[in-house]
Amino acid sequence: MTTTPCWRRFQDTLCHCPDLGLWLDISRMNFPDDFFSSQEPAVRRALAAMARLESGIIANPDENRMVGHYWLRAPELAPSPALTTEIKETVQRILAFTAEIHSGKRTAPGGRPFRKLLVIGIGGSALGPQFVADALGGPHDLLTPYFLDNTDPDGMDRVFGQMGDLADCLAIVISKSGSTKETRNGMLEARAAWQRAGLDFSRQAVAITGTGSELDTLAIAEGWLERFPMWDWVGGRTSVTSAVGLLPAALQGIDISALLAGARTADQATRESDIRRNPAALMALMWLQGSSGCGKRDLVMLPYKDRLLLFSRYLQQLIMESIGKDRDLDGNQVAQGLTVYGNKGSTDQHAYVQQLRDGVHNFFVTFIEVLQDRSGASLEVEPGVTSGDYLFGFLYGTRQALAEKGRESMTLTVERIDPATIGALIALFERTVGLYASLVNINAYHQPGVEAGKKAAGAVIELQKKVRAHLADHPGSSDPTAVAAALGVPEQTELVFAILRRLAVRG
């Protein structure tokens, strides 16, 4: 019997993790035959660095912090008994609080059961919970989730309009420091909405924050329903298996114990020392191959499942905030990065696949296949063919069409979408990010660029205050050059113009 080269390569490189119900096919990536042997020393160093991370070393030197999101699903790995106990107790408190909400033991004022959930956060405090809510939610949700994840007034108005009556809504405010402006603004807007409805926000509010933070102090002073911890050793982009993601998910009705179990199993699989049996190590190596280790090509995520629509948005922050760094661990300027974008299949057949196949070759693809179409039987849209069969056909057809033009891809296959699988996918990509960062010699766990952006935004707000004060003292003054000169900031004339224009439109 003749065996084709493609089939042999597929068999030789396929990684199957039966405990996860997961397969990783890297056969369509163009790595050379000696790739694994040549990279093995680097992968060994990356795995050793990951082991040190899990042991509790200071991994974020900018803030003198450990990085311990892996302990969230394996508390026994935490570097102290006190941390182990705190992690376990937090999960139990989440489950107990959720049970009281679902049973009606805890209600909104007037004894009304909670039926809605408003999550107020930004970045990792919103992207992770949103992804989980969309992937695992449905018509049987015990609380219907809504999100304020930006400081856009019109966007907040839309959310409040969709929610309608606030009397049966539980609000969760998520901010580690309590001073994040977008989250603070969302909380203030929510409080105002509650007041307009004649309701007391504090009697329907929960805080997830750092001990002693501004938000923690406020929640104590106002007597909020509950407070849950947000530890300094958990970064926002890796916080979805902490209270940040677990509390909203549990309130929605999602089995968070299964989600944590899936993440734990994936963590165990991705500690595997045999590179070919470790899906995170393999995927990190494929990122190295696909991007030439310097972000030369983009990572396109194509999940062929509606429930994974938000996965690429979630991964944008997880990957790009972790990998996008100016300097490496030795202080050399490297301008590292890995651009991530994506949508869902087969929508992309009618969107950007045309460019992927025939246009600029600046990407590699990760397809995600889900074997289970739906929970029940599927309608045959043609004799012997279902809608899900077409989805399968579009995935493998697109994969083949790209391969014919030399476009690289890998395919991640899971059996179904359930809490355990979502937990496993989260853990798999978290580990891949950490290993890839070690391979390219950068720190995945700090984000100086984000802090720089926050400081710059604060400076803009301060200048706007000065412009408004100047206009109050000099009515009719509208020339940006004159205003900038009067304020002693002629180099900021363009920004003064933008402020004046915005104020004029606002009246």
Coordinates of C-alpha atoms in Angstrom, one line a residue:
M1 CA 0.0 0.0 0.0
T2 CA 1.4 3.4 -1.0
T3 CA 1.4 6.1 1.7
T4 CA 1.4 9.8 0.6
P5 CA 4.0 12.2 2.0
C6 CA 1.2 14.4 3.5
W7 CA -0.3 11.4 5.4
R8 CA 3.1 10.3 6.7
R9 CA 3.9 13.9 7.9
F10 CA 0.5 14.1 9.5
Q11 CA 1.0 10.8 11.4
D12 CA 4.6 11.8 12.4
T13 CA 3.7 15.2 13.8
L14 CA 0.1 14.8 15.2
C15 CA -0.2 15.5 18.9
H16 CA -3.2 13.8 20.5
C17 CA -4.1 14.5 24.1
P18 CA -6.9 12.0 25.0
D19 CA -7.4 13.4 28.5
L20 CA -8.3 16.8 26.9
G21 CA -10.2 15.4 23.9
L22 CA -7.8 17.5 21.8
W23 CA -5.6 17.0 18.7
L24 CA -3.0 19.5 17.3
D25 CA -2.1 19.0 13.7
I26 CA 1.1 21.0 12.7
S27 CA 1.7 19.1 9.4
R28 CA 0.8 22.1 7.3
M29 CA 3.5 24.3 8.9
N30 CA 6.8 24.4 6.8
F31 CA 9.3 23.5 9.5
P32 CA 12.4 21.5 8.3
D33 CA 13.0 17.9 9.2
D34 CA 15.6 18.8 11.8
F35 CA 13.5 21.6 13.4
F36 CA 12.6 19.7 16.6
S37 CA 16.1 18.5 17.3
S38 CA 17.6 21.9 16.6
Q39 CA 15.1 23.6 18.9
E40 CA 15.1 21.1 21.7
P41 CA 17.7 22.8 23.9
A42 CA 15.7 26.1 23.7
V43 CA 12.5 24.3 24.6
R44 CA 14.2 22.6 27.5
R45 CA 15.2 26.0 28.8
A46 CA 11.7 27.3 28.3
L47 CA 10.2 24.5 30.2
A48 CA 12.7 25.0 33.0
A49 CA 11.8 28.7 33.1
M50 CA 8.1 27.8 33.3
A51 CA 8.8 25.4 36.2
R52 CA 10.6 28.3 38.1
L53 CA 7.7 30.6 37.4
E54 CA 5.3 28.0 38.9
S55 CA 7.5 27.7 41.9
G56 CA 7.0 31.4 42.8
I57 CA 10.0 33.4 41.5
I58 CA 9.6 37.1 40.9
A59 CA 8.6 37.1 37.3
N60 CA 7.4 40.7 37.0
P61 CA 10.4 42.7 38.1
D62 CA 8.7 46.1 37.2
E63 CA 6.2 45.5 40.0
N64 CA 8.2 42.9 42.1
R65 CA 5.5 40.3 41.6
M66 CA 5.2 36.6 41.3
V67 CA 3.1 35.3 38.4
G68 CA 0.8 32.6 39.7
H69 CA -2.2 32.1 37.4
Y70 CA -1.4 28.4 37.2
W71 CA -2.0 28.0 41.0
L72 CA -5.6 29.0 40.5
R73 CA -6.5 25.6 39.2
A74 CA -3.8 23.7 41.2
P75 CA -3.7 25.6 44.6
E76 CA -1.3 23.0 46.0
L77 CA 1.4 24.4 43.7
A78 CA 1.3 27.8 45.4
P79 CA 4.5 28.7 47.2
S80 CA 2.9 29.0 50.6
P81 CA 0.2 27.2 52.6
A82 CA -1.5 30.6 53.1
L83 CA -1.9 31.1 49.4
T84 CA -3.1 27.6 48.8
T85 CA -5.8 28.1 51.5
E86 CA -6.8 31.5 50.2
I87 CA -7.3 30.2 46.6
K88 CA -9.4 27.3 47.8
E89 CA -11.4 29.4 50.1
T90 CA -12.1 31.9 47.4
V91 CA -13.5 29.3 45.0
Q92 CA -15.7 28.0 47.9
R93 CA -16.9 31.5 48.7
I94 CA -17.8 32.0 45.0
L95 CA -19.8 28.7 44.9
A96 CA -21.6 29.6 48.2
F97 CA -22.4 33.1 47.2
T98 CA -23.7 31.9 43.8
A99 CA -25.8 29.2 45.4
E100 CA -27.4 31.9 47.6
I101 CA -28.2 34.1 44.6
H102 CA -29.6 31.2 42.6
S103 CA -31.7 29.8 45.5
G104 CA -33.2 33.2 46.3
K105 CA -31.6 33.3 49.8
R106 CA -29.9 36.6 48.6
T107 CA -32.2 38.8 46.7
A108 CA -32.4 42.4 45.4
P109 CA -34.1 44.9 47.6
G110 CA -37.8 44.1 48.0
G111 CA -37.1 40.3 47.9
R112 CA -36.9 40.3 44.1
P113 CA -34.7 37.5 42.7
F114 CA -31.7 38.5 40.6
R115 CA -32.2 37.7 37.0
K116 CA -29.5 39.9 35.3
L117 CA -25.8 40.4 35.7
L118 CA -23.8 43.5 34.8
V119 CA -20.0 43.0 34.7
I120 CA -18.0 46.3 34.8
G121 CA -14.4 45.9 33.8
I122 CA -11.8 46.6 31.1
G123 CA -9.2 44.6 29.3
G124 CA -8.6 41.2 30.9
S125 CA -11.3 42.0 33.5
A126 CA -13.8 42.0 30.7
L127 CA -12.4 40.0 27.7
G128 CA -12.0 36.7 29.6
P129 CA -15.5 36.8 31.2
Q130 CA -17.1 37.9 27.9
F131 CA -15.5 35.0 26.0
V132 CA -16.6 32.5 28.6
A133 CA -20.1 33.9 28.8
D134 CA -20.5 33.8 25.0
A135 CA -18.9 30.4 24.6
L136 CA -20.9 28.7 27.3
G137 CA -24.1 30.7 27.7
G138 CA -27.5 30.2 26.3
P139 CA -31.3 30.5 26.8
H140 CA -31.0 28.6 30.1
D141 CA -28.7 31.1 31.8
L142 CA -29.7 31.6 35.4
L143 CA -28.6 35.2 35.2
T144 CA -28.3 37.0 31.8
P145 CA -24.9 38.7 31.5
Y146 CA -24.2 42.2 30.2
F147 CA -20.9 44.1 30.1
L148 CA -19.7 47.6 30.5
D149 CA -16.2 47.2 29.0
N150 CA -15.3 50.7 27.7
T151 CA -15.7 54.3 28.7
D152 CA -17.9 55.1 25.7
P153 CA -21.0 56.9 27.0
D154 CA -23.1 55.9 24.0
G155 CA -22.0 52.3 24.4
M156 CA -23.1 52.3 28.1
D157 CA -26.4 53.8 27.2
R158 CA -27.0 50.9 24.7
V159 CA -26.2 48.4 27.4
F160 CA -28.6 50.0 29.9
G161 CA -31.2 50.2 27.2
Q162 CA -30.9 46.5 26.5
M163 CA -31.1 45.6 30.2
G164 CA -34.2 47.6 30.9
D165 CA -35.3 47.2 34.6
L166 CA -32.3 47.3 36.9
A167 CA -34.2 46.2 40.0
D168 CA -33.3 42.6 39.4
C169 CA -29.7 43.2 38.3
L170 CA -26.6 42.2 40.2
A171 CA -23.5 44.4 39.4
I172 CA -19.9 43.2 39.6
V173 CA -17.2 45.8 39.5
I174 CA -13.7 44.4 38.7
S175 CA -10.5 46.4 39.2
K176 CA -7.4 45.3 40.9
S177 CA -6.3 48.8 42.0
G178 CA -9.8 50.3 42.0
S179 CA -8.3 53.3 40.2
T180 CA -8.6 52.1 36.6
K181 CA -10.4 55.0 34.9
E182 CA -12.5 53.1 32.4
T183 CA -13.9 50.8 35.2
R184 CA -14.3 53.7 37.6
N185 CA -16.3 55.6 34.9
G186 CA -18.5 52.5 34.2
M187 CA -19.2 52.2 37.9
L188 CA -20.1 55.9 38.2
E189 CA -22.4 55.6 35.2
A190 CA -24.0 52.5 36.6
R191 CA -24.5 54.2 40.0
A192 CA -26.2 57.1 38.2
A193 CA -28.5 54.7 36.2
W194 CA -29.5 53.0 39.5
Q195 CA -30.2 56.4 41.1
R196 CA -32.4 57.4 38.1
A197 CA -34.3 54.2 38.7
G198 CA -34.8 55.1 42.3
L199 CA -32.4 52.2 43.4
D200 CA -29.4 52.0 45.7
F201 CA -26.5 50.7 43.7
S202 CA -24.6 49.5 46.8
R203 CA -27.3 47.0 47.7
Q204 CA -26.9 45.3 44.4
A205 CA -23.1 45.5 43.9
V206 CA -20.2 43.2 44.3
A207 CA -16.5 44.1 44.1
I208 CA -13.6 42.0 42.8
T209 CA -10.5 44.0 43.7
G210 CA -7.2 44.1 45.6
T211 CA -7.3 44.2 49.4
G212 CA -7.1 47.8 50.6
S213 CA -7.7 49.3 47.1
E214 CA -9.8 52.3 46.4
L215 CA -12.6 50.0 45.3
D216 CA -12.2 47.8 48.3
T217 CA -12.4 50.8 50.7
L218 CA -15.5 52.1 48.9
A219 CA -17.3 48.7 48.9
I220 CA -16.6 48.4 52.7
A221 CA -17.8 51.9 53.4
E222 CA -21.0 51.5 51.4
G223 CA -21.8 48.0 52.5
W224 CA -21.7 46.2 49.2
L225 CA -23.1 42.7 49.1
E226 CA -19.7 41.0 48.8
R227 CA -16.0 41.4 48.0
F228 CA -13.8 38.9 46.3
P229 CA -10.0 39.1 46.0
M230 CA -8.0 40.1 42.9
W231 CA -4.4 39.1 43.8
D232 CA -1.4 41.1 42.6
W233 CA 0.2 37.9 41.3
V234 CA -2.5 37.4 38.7
G235 CA -2.3 39.6 35.7
G236 CA -5.5 40.8 34.1
R237 CA -4.9 38.9 30.9
T238 CA -4.5 35.7 32.8
S239 CA -7.2 36.3 35.4
V240 CA -10.1 34.4 33.8
T241 CA -9.7 31.4 36.2
S242 CA -9.6 33.7 39.2
A243 CA -12.7 35.3 40.7
V244 CA -12.6 37.7 37.7
G245 CA -13.9 35.0 35.4
L246 CA -15.2 32.4 37.8
L247 CA -17.8 34.6 39.7
P248 CA -19.6 35.9 36.6
A249 CA -19.5 32.5 35.0
A250 CA -20.9 30.8 38.1
L251 CA -23.7 33.4 38.4
Q252 CA -24.6 32.8 34.8
G253 CA -25.0 29.1 35.6
I254 CA -21.7 27.8 34.1
D255 CA -20.0 24.8 35.9
I256 CA -16.8 26.5 37.0
S257 CA -15.5 23.4 38.7
A258 CA -15.5 21.7 35.3
L259 CA -13.8 24.8 33.8
L260 CA -11.1 24.7 36.4
A261 CA -10.7 20.9 36.0
G262 CA -10.2 21.4 32.2
A263 CA -7.6 24.0 32.8
R264 CA -5.8 21.9 35.4
T265 CA -5.7 18.9 32.9
A266 CA -4.3 21.2 30.2
D267 CA -1.7 22.5 32.6
Q268 CA -0.6 18.9 33.3
A269 CA -0.5 18.0 29.6
T270 CA 1.6 21.2 28.8
R271 CA 4.2 20.3 31.5
E272 CA 5.1 17.2 29.4
S273 CA 8.9 17.0 28.8
D274 CA 8.4 15.2 25.5
I275 CA 8.0 18.0 23.1
R276 CA 6.0 16.0 20.6
R277 CA 3.4 15.2 23.2
N278 CA 3.2 18.7 24.6
P279 CA 0.7 20.8 22.6
A280 CA 1.8 24.1 24.1
A281 CA 5.5 23.5 23.3
L282 CA 4.5 22.4 19.8
M283 CA 2.3 25.5 19.3
A284 CA 5.1 27.8 20.6
L285 CA 7.5 26.3 18.2
M286 CA 5.0 26.8 15.4
W287 CA 4.7 30.4 16.4
L288 CA 8.5 30.6 16.2
Q289 CA 8.4 29.0 12.7
G290 CA 5.5 31.0 11.4
S291 CA 6.7 34.4 12.6
S292 CA 10.4 33.7 12.2
G293 CA 10.7 34.4 15.9
C294 CA 10.3 38.2 15.4
G295 CA 6.7 38.8 14.5
K296 CA 7.4 38.7 10.8
R297 CA 4.0 37.2 10.1
D298 CA 0.6 37.6 11.8
L299 CA -1.3 34.8 13.6
V300 CA -4.8 34.5 12.1
M301 CA -7.3 32.6 14.3
L302 CA -10.1 30.9 12.5
P303 CA -12.4 29.0 14.8
Y304 CA -15.1 27.1 12.9
K305 CA -17.7 27.5 15.7
D306 CA -19.9 30.4 16.6
R307 CA -19.3 29.9 20.3
L308 CA -15.6 30.7 19.7
L309 CA -16.3 34.0 18.0
L310 CA -14.8 36.0 20.9
F311 CA -11.8 33.8 21.3
S312 CA -9.6 35.8 18.9
R313 CA -10.4 39.0 20.8
Y314 CA -9.5 37.3 24.0
L315 CA -6.3 36.0 22.5
Q316 CA -5.3 39.4 21.1
Q317 CA -4.8 40.7 24.6
L318 CA -3.3 37.5 26.0
I319 CA -0.8 37.2 23.2
M320 CA -0.1 40.8 22.1
E321 CA 0.2 42.3 25.5
S322 CA 2.5 39.5 26.6
I323 CA 4.7 39.3 23.5
G324 CA 4.7 42.9 22.3
K325 CA 7.9 44.2 24.0
D326 CA 10.5 46.7 23.2
R327 CA 13.4 45.0 24.9
D328 CA 14.5 41.4 25.6
L329 CA 15.6 40.0 28.9
D330 CA 19.2 41.1 28.3
G331 CA 18.1 44.7 27.7
N332 CA 18.6 44.6 23.9
Q333 CA 16.0 46.5 21.8
V334 CA 14.2 43.9 19.8
A335 CA 10.6 45.3 19.2
Q336 CA 9.1 41.8 19.6
G337 CA 5.5 41.0 18.8
L338 CA 2.9 38.7 17.3
T339 CA -0.1 40.3 15.8
V340 CA -3.4 38.3 16.3
Y341 CA -6.6 38.7 14.4
G342 CA -9.5 36.5 13.4
N343 CA -13.2 36.0 13.0
K344 CA -15.0 32.7 12.6
G345 CA -15.6 30.1 9.9
S346 CA -17.2 30.0 7.6
T347 CA -18.0 33.7 7.7
D348 CA -14.4 34.2 6.6
Q349 CA -15.1 32.4 3.3
H350 CA -16.8 35.7 2.4
A351 CA -14.4 38.0 4.2
Y352 CA -10.6 37.9 4.2
V353 CA -9.9 34.4 3.0
Q354 CA -9.5 35.8 -0.5
Q355 CA -6.5 37.8 0.6
L356 CA -5.2 35.0 2.7
R357 CA -5.0 32.7 -0.3
D358 CA -4.1 35.1 -3.1
G359 CA -2.8 38.3 -1.4
V360 CA 0.2 39.4 0.7
H361 CA 1.8 36.4 2.5
N362 CA 2.2 37.9 5.9
F363 CA 0.4 35.4 8.2
F364 CA 0.0 31.8 9.3
V365 CA -3.3 30.3 10.4
T366 CA -4.7 28.4 13.3
F367 CA -7.9 26.6 12.5
I368 CA -10.1 25.4 15.4
E369 CA -12.3 22.5 14.6
V370 CA -15.1 21.3 17.0
L371 CA -16.2 17.7 16.2
Q372 CA -19.7 17.9 17.9
D373 CA -22.1 19.9 15.8
R374 CA -24.8 20.4 18.4
S375 CA -26.2 18.5 21.3
G376 CA -29.0 16.8 19.3
A377 CA -29.5 15.4 15.8
S378 CA -29.0 17.7 12.8
L379 CA -31.3 18.4 9.9
E380 CA -30.2 17.0 6.6
V381 CA -30.0 20.0 4.2
E382 CA -29.2 17.5 1.4
P383 CA -29.5 13.8 1.4
G384 CA -26.9 12.6 4.0
V385 CA -25.5 16.1 4.5
T386 CA -26.1 18.5 7.4
S387 CA -25.2 22.1 7.9
G388 CA -22.4 21.0 10.2
D389 CA -21.0 18.8 7.4
Y390 CA -20.7 22.0 5.3
L391 CA -18.9 23.7 8.1
F392 CA -16.5 20.8 8.2
G393 CA -16.1 21.0 4.4
F394 CA -15.4 24.7 4.4
L395 CA -12.7 24.3 7.1
Y396 CA -10.8 21.5 5.4
G397 CA -11.4 23.0 1.9
T398 CA -10.0 26.4 3.1
R399 CA -7.0 24.6 4.7
Q400 CA -6.3 22.8 1.5
A401 CA -6.7 25.9 -0.7
L402 CA -4.2 27.8 1.5
A403 CA -1.7 24.9 1.4
E404 CA -1.8 24.9 -2.3
K405 CA -0.5 28.4 -2.3
G406 CA 2.2 27.7 0.3
R407 CA 0.3 29.3 3.1
E408 CA 1.0 27.7 6.5
S409 CA -1.6 26.5 9.0
M410 CA -2.1 24.3 12.0
T411 CA -5.4 22.8 13.1
L412 CA -6.5 22.5 16.7
T413 CA -9.4 20.0 17.1
V414 CA -11.6 19.5 20.2
E415 CA -14.4 17.1 20.7
R416 CA -17.0 19.6 21.9
I417 CA -17.5 23.0 23.5
D418 CA -18.2 22.6 27.2
P419 CA -16.7 24.2 30.4
A420 CA -13.8 21.7 30.6
T421 CA -12.9 22.4 26.9
I422 CA -13.0 26.2 27.4
G423 CA -10.8 25.8 30.5
A424 CA -8.4 23.7 28.6
L425 CA -8.2 26.1 25.7
I426 CA -7.5 29.0 28.1
A427 CA -4.7 27.1 29.9
L428 CA -3.2 25.8 26.6
F429 CA -2.8 29.3 25.2
E430 CA -1.6 30.8 28.5
R431 CA 1.2 28.1 28.6
T432 CA 2.0 28.6 24.9
V433 CA 2.5 32.4 25.5
G434 CA 4.8 31.7 28.4
L435 CA 6.9 29.2 26.5
Y436 CA 7.1 31.3 23.3
A437 CA 8.2 34.3 25.4
S438 CA 11.1 32.2 26.7
L439 CA 12.0 31.1 23.2
V440 CA 12.4 34.7 22.0
N441 CA 14.0 35.8 25.3
I442 CA 11.4 38.3 26.5
N443 CA 9.3 38.9 29.7
A444 CA 5.7 38.0 29.0
Y445 CA 4.5 39.2 32.4
H446 CA 4.9 43.0 32.4
Q447 CA 3.3 45.7 30.2
P448 CA 5.2 49.0 30.4
G449 CA 3.5 50.1 27.1
V450 CA 0.1 49.9 28.7
E451 CA 1.1 52.0 31.6
A452 CA 2.7 54.6 29.3
G453 CA -0.6 54.9 27.4
K454 CA -2.5 55.4 30.7
K455 CA -0.2 58.2 31.7
A456 CA -0.5 59.9 28.4
A457 CA -4.3 59.7 28.6
G458 CA -4.1 61.4 32.0
A459 CA -2.1 64.2 30.6
V460 CA -4.7 64.8 27.9
I461 CA -7.4 65.0 30.5
E462 CA -5.4 67.5 32.5
L463 CA -4.9 69.7 29.4
Q464 CA -8.6 69.6 28.7
K465 CA -9.3 70.8 32.2
K466 CA -7.0 73.8 31.6
V467 CA -8.6 74.5 28.2
R468 CA -12.0 74.6 29.8
A469 CA -10.9 76.9 32.6
H470 CA -9.3 79.2 30.0
L471 CA -12.6 79.3 28.0
A472 CA -14.5 80.1 31.2
D473 CA -12.3 83.1 31.8
H474 CA -12.1 84.1 28.1
P475 CA -15.5 83.5 26.5
G476 CA -15.3 83.3 22.7
S477 CA -11.7 82.3 22.7
S478 CA -11.5 79.6 20.0
D479 CA -8.2 79.9 18.2
P480 CA -6.1 76.9 19.1
T481 CA -2.8 78.7 18.5
A482 CA -3.9 81.5 20.9
V483 CA -5.3 79.1 23.5
A484 CA -2.2 76.9 23.4
A485 CA 0.1 80.0 23.7
A486 CA -2.0 81.4 26.6
L487 CA -1.6 78.1 28.4
G488 CA 2.1 77.9 27.8
V489 CA 1.9 74.8 25.7
P490 CA 2.5 75.9 22.1
E491 CA 3.9 72.4 21.3
Q492 CA 0.4 71.0 22.1
T493 CA -1.5 73.2 19.6
E494 CA -2.7 70.2 17.7
L495 CA -4.1 68.6 20.8
V496 CA -5.7 71.9 21.9
F497 CA -7.4 72.0 18.5
A498 CA -8.8 68.5 19.1
I499 CA -10.1 69.5 22.5
L500 CA -11.7 72.7 21.2
R501 CA -13.4 70.8 18.4
R502 CA -14.8 68.2 20.8
L503 CA -16.0 70.8 23.2
A504 CA -17.7 72.7 20.3
V505 CA -19.6 69.6 19.2
R506 CA -20.7 68.9 22.8
G507 CA -22.0 72.5 23.0

